[in-house]
Amino acid sequence: QVQLVESGGGLVQTGGSLRLSCAASGRTISRFAMGWFRQAPGKEREFVAAISWSGSIRYDEDSVKGRFTISRDNAKNTVYLQMNSLKPEDTAVYYCAAGVRGPAKGVTEYSYWGQGTQVTVSS
C-alpha cells in the first residue's frame, strides 16, 4: 500500500505561484509513475501532469504547459508540482496519484490517490 498526502495548496492571486508537494509513505515510490490531477466543483477530475519513475518522461496538460512543472525526489519519496502564472480557472482540488504503469493521463491508470489539497486563485 502507498499512502499519499498532498500539501501546499492555498489562496493566491492571479499571476501568483504555489508549490504543491505529495509525500508518500508505506512503500517507496521510486518505481511508480506519478501524476497530478485536479477537480473543480461540478466537473470531472482532469489530468494535469505526469512523470515517469525515473523523471525522464513528463506529460503536461495543454492548458498548463509552460506554467506548471512536475518533478520528483525519489530519495525523499516526494513529488512536486510547481505552479506559476496561476489563473482563476486553475482553481480546483489537486490530487496526486501513483501508478505501476508508465506516466499516463487517464484516471484509471493510477492505483493510489491522496486526499487532495485546495488551490484557489482569486481574480
PDB file of C-alpha atoms in Angstrom:
ATOM      1  CA  GLN A   1       0.000   0.000   0.000  1.00  0.00           C
ATOM      2  CA  VAL A   2       1.052   3.554  -0.702  1.00  0.00           C
ATOM      3  CA  GLN A   3      -0.306   6.477   1.269  1.00  0.00           C
ATOM      4  CA  LEU A   4      -0.134   9.872  -0.398  1.00  0.00           C
ATOM      5  CA  VAL A   5      -0.550  13.217   1.348  1.00  0.00           C
ATOM      6  CA  GLU A   6      -0.710  16.468  -0.599  1.00  0.00           C
ATOM      7  CA  SER A   7       0.215  19.852   0.848  1.00  0.00           C
ATOM      8  CA  GLY A   8       0.997  23.364  -0.299  1.00  0.00           C
ATOM      9  CA  GLY A   9      -2.396  24.461  -1.506  1.00  0.00           C
ATOM     10  CA  GLY A  10      -3.965  27.765  -0.562  1.00  0.00           C
ATOM     11  CA  LEU A  11      -5.341  31.074  -1.766  1.00  0.00           C
ATOM     12  CA  VAL A  12      -3.288  33.074  -4.253  1.00  0.00           C
ATOM     13  CA  GLN A  13      -3.912  35.995  -6.564  1.00  0.00           C
ATOM     14  CA  THR A  14      -3.896  35.738 -10.347  1.00  0.00           C
ATOM     15  CA  GLY A  15      -0.333  35.551 -11.585  1.00  0.00           C
ATOM     16  CA  GLY A  16       0.954  34.096  -8.338  1.00  0.00           C
ATOM     17  CA  SER A  17       2.733  30.832  -7.653  1.00  0.00           C
ATOM     18  CA  LEU A  18       2.310  27.786  -5.456  1.00  0.00           C
ATOM     19  CA  ARG A  19       4.331  24.642  -4.990  1.00  0.00           C
ATOM     20  CA  LEU A  20       2.382  21.512  -4.191  1.00  0.00           C
ATOM     21  CA  SER A  21       4.051  18.539  -2.528  1.00  0.00           C
ATOM     22  CA  CYS A  22       2.934  14.944  -2.393  1.00  0.00           C
ATOM     23  CA  ALA A  23       4.610  12.902   0.331  1.00  0.00           C
ATOM     24  CA  ALA A  24       4.389   9.134   0.081  1.00  0.00           C
ATOM     25  CA  SER A  25       4.631   6.555   2.832  1.00  0.00           C
ATOM     26  CA  GLY A  26       4.178   2.829   3.164  1.00  0.00           C
ATOM     27  CA  ARG A  27       6.269   1.991   0.119  1.00  0.00           C
ATOM     28  CA  THR A  28       8.924   3.675  -1.931  1.00  0.00           C
ATOM     29  CA  ILE A  29       7.513   5.414  -4.989  1.00  0.00           C
ATOM     30  CA  SER A  30      10.771   5.088  -6.907  1.00  0.00           C
ATOM     31  CA  ARG A  31       9.221   2.524  -9.258  1.00  0.00           C
ATOM     32  CA  PHE A  32       5.868   4.254  -9.634  1.00  0.00           C
ATOM     33  CA  ALA A  33       4.778   6.713 -12.250  1.00  0.00           C
ATOM     34  CA  MET A  34       3.239   9.720 -10.537  1.00  0.00           C
ATOM     35  CA  GLY A  35       0.534  12.072 -11.671  1.00  0.00           C
ATOM     36  CA  TRP A  36      -1.239  15.239 -10.642  1.00  0.00           C
ATOM     37  CA  PHE A  37      -4.944  15.697 -11.330  1.00  0.00           C
ATOM     38  CA  ARG A  38      -7.436  18.381 -10.384  1.00  0.00           C
ATOM     39  CA  GLN A  39     -11.158  18.617  -9.900  1.00  0.00           C
ATOM     40  CA  ALA A  40     -13.178  21.808  -9.918  1.00  0.00           C
ATOM     41  CA  PRO A  41     -16.704  21.954  -8.458  1.00  0.00           C
ATOM     42  CA  GLY A  42     -19.210  20.300 -10.756  1.00  0.00           C
ATOM     43  CA  LYS A  43     -16.538  18.992 -13.098  1.00  0.00           C
ATOM     44  CA  GLU A  44     -14.825  15.686 -13.631  1.00  0.00           C
ATOM     45  CA  ARG A  45     -11.335  15.021 -12.371  1.00  0.00           C
ATOM     46  CA  GLU A  46      -8.855  16.004 -15.066  1.00  0.00           C
ATOM     47  CA  PHE A  47      -5.239  15.290 -15.826  1.00  0.00           C
ATOM     48  CA  VAL A  48      -2.638  17.964 -15.090  1.00  0.00           C
ATOM     49  CA  ALA A  49       0.808  16.383 -15.316  1.00  0.00           C
ATOM     50  CA  ALA A  50       2.606  13.066 -15.018  1.00  0.00           C
ATOM     51  CA  ILE A  51       6.172  11.873 -14.585  1.00  0.00           C
ATOM     52  CA  SER A  52       7.858   8.521 -15.045  1.00  0.00           C
ATOM     53  CA  TRP A  53       9.573   6.717 -12.178  1.00  0.00           C
ATOM     54  CA  SER A  54      12.993   7.998 -13.309  1.00  0.00           C
ATOM     55  CA  GLY A  55      11.795  11.500 -14.109  1.00  0.00           C
ATOM     56  CA  SER A  56      12.916  11.192 -17.713  1.00  0.00           C
ATOM     57  CA  ILE A  57       9.413  11.296 -19.202  1.00  0.00           C
ATOM     58  CA  ARG A  58       6.912  14.019 -18.417  1.00  0.00           C
ATOM     59  CA  TYR A  59       3.489  14.919 -19.755  1.00  0.00           C
ATOM     60  CA  ASP A  60       1.585  18.141 -19.209  1.00  0.00           C
ATOM     61  CA  GLU A  61      -1.993  19.037 -19.977  1.00  0.00           C
ATOM     62  CA  ASP A  62      -2.108  21.688 -22.700  1.00  0.00           C
ATOM     63  CA  SER A  63      -3.574  24.433 -20.527  1.00  0.00           C
ATOM     64  CA  VAL A  64      -0.707  24.236 -18.031  1.00  0.00           C
ATOM     65  CA  LYS A  65       2.209  23.890 -20.441  1.00  0.00           C
ATOM     66  CA  GLY A  66       4.886  26.460 -19.694  1.00  0.00           C
ATOM     67  CA  ARG A  67       3.295  27.319 -16.341  1.00  0.00           C
ATOM     68  CA  PHE A  68       3.323  24.090 -14.296  1.00  0.00           C
ATOM     69  CA  THR A  69       6.270  21.760 -13.749  1.00  0.00           C
ATOM     70  CA  ILE A  70       6.106  18.299 -12.243  1.00  0.00           C
ATOM     71  CA  SER A  71       9.200  16.889 -10.565  1.00  0.00           C
ATOM     72  CA  ARG A  72      10.122  14.186  -8.103  1.00  0.00           C
ATOM     73  CA  ASP A  73      12.712  13.372  -5.472  1.00  0.00           C
ATOM     74  CA  ASN A  74      12.748   9.629  -5.007  1.00  0.00           C
ATOM     75  CA  ALA A  75      15.166   9.889  -2.101  1.00  0.00           C
ATOM     76  CA  LYS A  76      12.536  11.922  -0.248  1.00  0.00           C
ATOM     77  CA  ASN A  77       9.644   9.842  -1.586  1.00  0.00           C
ATOM     78  CA  THR A  78       8.024  13.073  -2.711  1.00  0.00           C
ATOM     79  CA  VAL A  79       6.568  14.518  -5.885  1.00  0.00           C
ATOM     80  CA  TYR A  80       6.104  18.209  -6.569  1.00  0.00           C
ATOM     81  CA  LEU A  81       4.004  20.448  -8.780  1.00  0.00           C
ATOM     82  CA  GLN A  82       5.378  23.932  -9.244  1.00  0.00           C
ATOM     83  CA  MET A  83       2.585  26.206 -10.437  1.00  0.00           C
ATOM     84  CA  ASN A  84       3.393  29.633 -11.830  1.00  0.00           C
ATOM     85  CA  SER A  85       1.304  32.318 -13.527  1.00  0.00           C
ATOM     86  CA  LEU A  86      -1.816  30.961 -11.877  1.00  0.00           C
ATOM     87  CA  LYS A  87      -5.220  31.791 -13.325  1.00  0.00           C
ATOM     88  CA  PRO A  88      -8.701  31.692 -11.784  1.00  0.00           C
ATOM     89  CA  GLU A  89      -9.504  28.688 -13.978  1.00  0.00           C
ATOM     90  CA  ASP A  90      -6.767  26.751 -12.142  1.00  0.00           C
ATOM     91  CA  THR A  91      -8.947  26.789  -9.026  1.00  0.00           C
ATOM     92  CA  ALA A  92      -9.624  23.196  -8.002  1.00  0.00           C
ATOM     93  CA  VAL A  93      -8.750  20.444  -5.568  1.00  0.00           C
ATOM     94  CA  TYR A  94      -5.425  18.984  -6.660  1.00  0.00           C
ATOM     95  CA  TYR A  95      -4.713  15.291  -6.218  1.00  0.00           C
ATOM     96  CA  CYS A  96      -1.556  13.283  -6.633  1.00  0.00           C
ATOM     97  CA  ALA A  97      -1.654   9.668  -7.707  1.00  0.00           C
ATOM     98  CA  ALA A  98       0.709   6.718  -8.094  1.00  0.00           C
ATOM     99  CA  GLY A  99       0.551   4.024 -10.740  1.00  0.00           C
ATOM    100  CA  VAL A 100       2.630   0.999 -11.647  1.00  0.00           C
ATOM    101  CA  ARG A 101       2.362   1.620 -15.373  1.00  0.00           C
ATOM    102  CA  GLY A 102       4.181   4.376 -17.227  1.00  0.00           C
ATOM    103  CA  PRO A 103       3.140   8.012 -16.899  1.00  0.00           C
ATOM    104  CA  ALA A 104      -0.412   8.285 -18.155  1.00  0.00           C
ATOM    105  CA  LYS A 105      -3.234  10.782 -18.486  1.00  0.00           C
ATOM    106  CA  GLY A 106      -6.115   8.537 -17.515  1.00  0.00           C
ATOM    107  CA  VAL A 107      -7.564   8.431 -14.022  1.00  0.00           C
ATOM    108  CA  THR A 108      -7.916   4.651 -14.222  1.00  0.00           C
ATOM    109  CA  GLU A 109      -4.165   4.208 -14.788  1.00  0.00           C
ATOM    110  CA  TYR A 110      -3.421   5.085 -11.169  1.00  0.00           C
ATOM    111  CA  SER A 111      -3.939   2.813  -8.181  1.00  0.00           C
ATOM    112  CA  TYR A 112      -3.232   5.121  -5.257  1.00  0.00           C
ATOM    113  CA  TRP A 113      -4.625   8.573  -4.562  1.00  0.00           C
ATOM    114  CA  GLY A 114      -4.178  11.274  -1.974  1.00  0.00           C
ATOM    115  CA  GLN A 115      -6.991  13.222  -0.325  1.00  0.00           C
ATOM    116  CA  GLY A 116      -6.284  16.395  -2.249  1.00  0.00           C
ATOM    117  CA  THR A 117      -5.314  19.976  -1.481  1.00  0.00           C
ATOM    118  CA  GLN A 118      -7.391  23.023  -2.368  1.00  0.00           C
ATOM    119  CA  VAL A 119      -5.959  25.661  -4.680  1.00  0.00           C
ATOM    120  CA  THR A 120      -7.940  28.870  -5.071  1.00  0.00           C
ATOM    121  CA  VAL A 121      -6.863  31.621  -7.459  1.00  0.00           C
ATOM    122  CA  SER A 122      -8.568  34.949  -6.987  1.00  0.00           C
ATOM    123  CA  SER A 123      -9.072  37.395  -9.846  1.00  0.00           C
TER     124      SER A 123
END
